Coordinates of C-alpha atoms in Angstrom, one line a residue:
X1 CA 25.0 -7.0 33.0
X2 CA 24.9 -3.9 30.1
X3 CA 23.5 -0.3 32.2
X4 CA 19.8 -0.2 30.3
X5 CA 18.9 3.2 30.0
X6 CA 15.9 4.3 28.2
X7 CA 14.8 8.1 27.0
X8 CA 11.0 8.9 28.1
X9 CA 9.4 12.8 27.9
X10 CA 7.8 13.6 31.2
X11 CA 6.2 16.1 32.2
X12 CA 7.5 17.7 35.3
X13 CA 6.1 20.7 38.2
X14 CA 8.5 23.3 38.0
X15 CA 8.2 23.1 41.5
X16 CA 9.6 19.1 40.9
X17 CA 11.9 20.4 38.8
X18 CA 13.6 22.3 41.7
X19 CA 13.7 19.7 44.0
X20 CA 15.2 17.6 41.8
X21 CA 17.8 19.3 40.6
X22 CA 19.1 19.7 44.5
X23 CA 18.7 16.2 44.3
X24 CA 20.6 15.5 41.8
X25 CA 23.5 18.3 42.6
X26 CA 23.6 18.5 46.4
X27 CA 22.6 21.5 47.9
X28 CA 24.3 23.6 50.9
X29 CA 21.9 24.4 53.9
X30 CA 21.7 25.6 57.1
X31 CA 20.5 23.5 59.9
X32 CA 18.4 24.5 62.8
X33 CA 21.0 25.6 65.1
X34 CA 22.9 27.4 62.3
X35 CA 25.4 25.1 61.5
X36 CA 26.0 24.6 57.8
X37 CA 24.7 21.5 56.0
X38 CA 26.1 20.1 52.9
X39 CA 23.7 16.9 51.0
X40 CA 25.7 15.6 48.4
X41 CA 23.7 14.9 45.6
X42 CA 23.7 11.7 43.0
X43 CA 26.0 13.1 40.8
X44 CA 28.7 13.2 43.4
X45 CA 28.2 9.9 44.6
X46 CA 29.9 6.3 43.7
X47 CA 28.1 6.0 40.4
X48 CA 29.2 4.0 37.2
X49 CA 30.6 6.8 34.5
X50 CA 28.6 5.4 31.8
X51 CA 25.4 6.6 34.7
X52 CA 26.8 9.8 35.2
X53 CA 27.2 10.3 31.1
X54 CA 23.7 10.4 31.2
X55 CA 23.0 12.9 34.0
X56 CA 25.1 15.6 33.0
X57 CA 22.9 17.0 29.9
X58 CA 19.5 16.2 32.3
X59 CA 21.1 18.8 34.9
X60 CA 22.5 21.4 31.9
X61 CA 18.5 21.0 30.9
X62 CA 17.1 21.5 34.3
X63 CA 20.0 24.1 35.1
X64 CA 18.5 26.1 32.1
X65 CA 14.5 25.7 33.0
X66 CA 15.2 26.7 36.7
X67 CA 17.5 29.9 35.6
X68 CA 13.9 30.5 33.5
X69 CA 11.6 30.3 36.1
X70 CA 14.0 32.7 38.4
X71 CA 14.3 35.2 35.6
X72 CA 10.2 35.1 36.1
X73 CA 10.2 35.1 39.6
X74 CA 12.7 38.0 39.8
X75 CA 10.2 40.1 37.6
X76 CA 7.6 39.7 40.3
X77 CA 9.6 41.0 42.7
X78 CA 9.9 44.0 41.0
X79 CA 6.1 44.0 39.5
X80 CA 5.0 44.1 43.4
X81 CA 8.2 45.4 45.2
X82 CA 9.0 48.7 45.9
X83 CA 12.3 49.4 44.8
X84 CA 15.1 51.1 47.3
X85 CA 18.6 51.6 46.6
X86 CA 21.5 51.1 49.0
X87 CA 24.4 53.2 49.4
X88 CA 26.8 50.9 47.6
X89 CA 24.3 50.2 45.0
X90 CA 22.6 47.3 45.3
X91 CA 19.0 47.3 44.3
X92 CA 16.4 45.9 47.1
X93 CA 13.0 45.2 46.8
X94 CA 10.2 45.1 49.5
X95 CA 7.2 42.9 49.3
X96 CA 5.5 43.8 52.3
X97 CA 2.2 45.8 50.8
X98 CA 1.7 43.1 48.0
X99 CA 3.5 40.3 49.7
X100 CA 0.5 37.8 49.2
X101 CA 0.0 38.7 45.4
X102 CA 3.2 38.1 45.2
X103 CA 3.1 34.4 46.6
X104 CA -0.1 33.9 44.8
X105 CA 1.5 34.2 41.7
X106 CA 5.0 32.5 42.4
X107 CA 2.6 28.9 43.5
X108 CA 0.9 29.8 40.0
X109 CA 4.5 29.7 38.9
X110 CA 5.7 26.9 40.7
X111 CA 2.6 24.7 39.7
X112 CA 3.4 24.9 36.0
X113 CA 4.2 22.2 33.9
X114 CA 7.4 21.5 31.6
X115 CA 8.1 18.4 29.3
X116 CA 11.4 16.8 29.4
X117 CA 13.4 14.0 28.2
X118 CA 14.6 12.0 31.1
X119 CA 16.8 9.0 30.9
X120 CA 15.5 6.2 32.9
X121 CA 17.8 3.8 34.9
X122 CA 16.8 0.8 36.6
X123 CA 16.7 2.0 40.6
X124 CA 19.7 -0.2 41.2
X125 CA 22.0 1.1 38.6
X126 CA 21.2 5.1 40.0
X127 CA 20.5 5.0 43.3
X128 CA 23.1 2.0 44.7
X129 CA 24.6 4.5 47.4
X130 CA 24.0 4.2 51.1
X131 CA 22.7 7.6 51.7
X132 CA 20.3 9.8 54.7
X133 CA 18.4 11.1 52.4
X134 CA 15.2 9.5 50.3
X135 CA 15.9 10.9 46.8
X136 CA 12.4 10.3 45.7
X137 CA 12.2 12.8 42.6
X138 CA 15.5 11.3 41.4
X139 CA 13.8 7.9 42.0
X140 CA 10.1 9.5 40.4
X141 CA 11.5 10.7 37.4
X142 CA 14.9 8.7 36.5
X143 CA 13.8 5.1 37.2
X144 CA 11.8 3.0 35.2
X145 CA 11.0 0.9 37.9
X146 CA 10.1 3.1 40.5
X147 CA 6.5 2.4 42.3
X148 CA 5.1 5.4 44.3

């Protein structure tokens, strides 16, 4: 059977946005007890090529909208931060005296809205993969037959 993708504009939470892009990439954490964590993401698993075709613009895309809303966040640091310098250089910031001003506005941040063209794969053809982990903003926004 021929992959069927279709191209649909969503709108997506930047918040979302986030989320799925360490879905879609993997992501290194730490675990509870401090040992290190890796979650490989769709891209890196056992996927038809002419799947993965398709992914690699969505995550250059959402790449580009996340380094966005950093650039914004990273300006609130400094719009409530006070600055301090350390001796090799490095700039700090500390939030303490307008740390909940600070979160107010990141949430504000986080809640906005973008529009983006997804493609949409049946949930067989993208998420196939035995896996741990639920990938439901992959599933959300990448499947045309996804029921939440």
């Amino acid at each position: 059977m021929a992959l069927k993708v279709e191209k649909v504009e969503k709108e997506i939470l930047i918040s979302e946005l986030i989320s799925l892009e360490h879905e879609l990439s993997g992501v290194d954490t730490t675990g509870k007890d401090g040992e290190k964590i890796l979650i490989k993401g769709v891209i890196s698993q056992d996927l038809l090529a002419s799947v993965k075709v398709h992914l690699f613009p969505l995550l250059e895309k959402i790449g580009s909208e996340k380094d966005n809303f950093y650039k914004v966040r990273d300006e609130l640091v400094k719009k409530y931060g006070k600055k301090s310098v350390s001796d090799d250089g490095v700039d700090s910031y500390d939030l303490s005296g307008n740390f909940e001003k600070y979160k107010l506005e990141e949430a504000d941040l986080l809640e906005q809205k973008i529009t983006i063209t997804f493609p949409l794969f049946s949930i067989d053809d993208l998420l196939s993969f035995n896996s741990s982990h639920s990938f439901y903003y992959t599933a959300k926004y990448l499947t045309y037959d996804f029921d939440s």
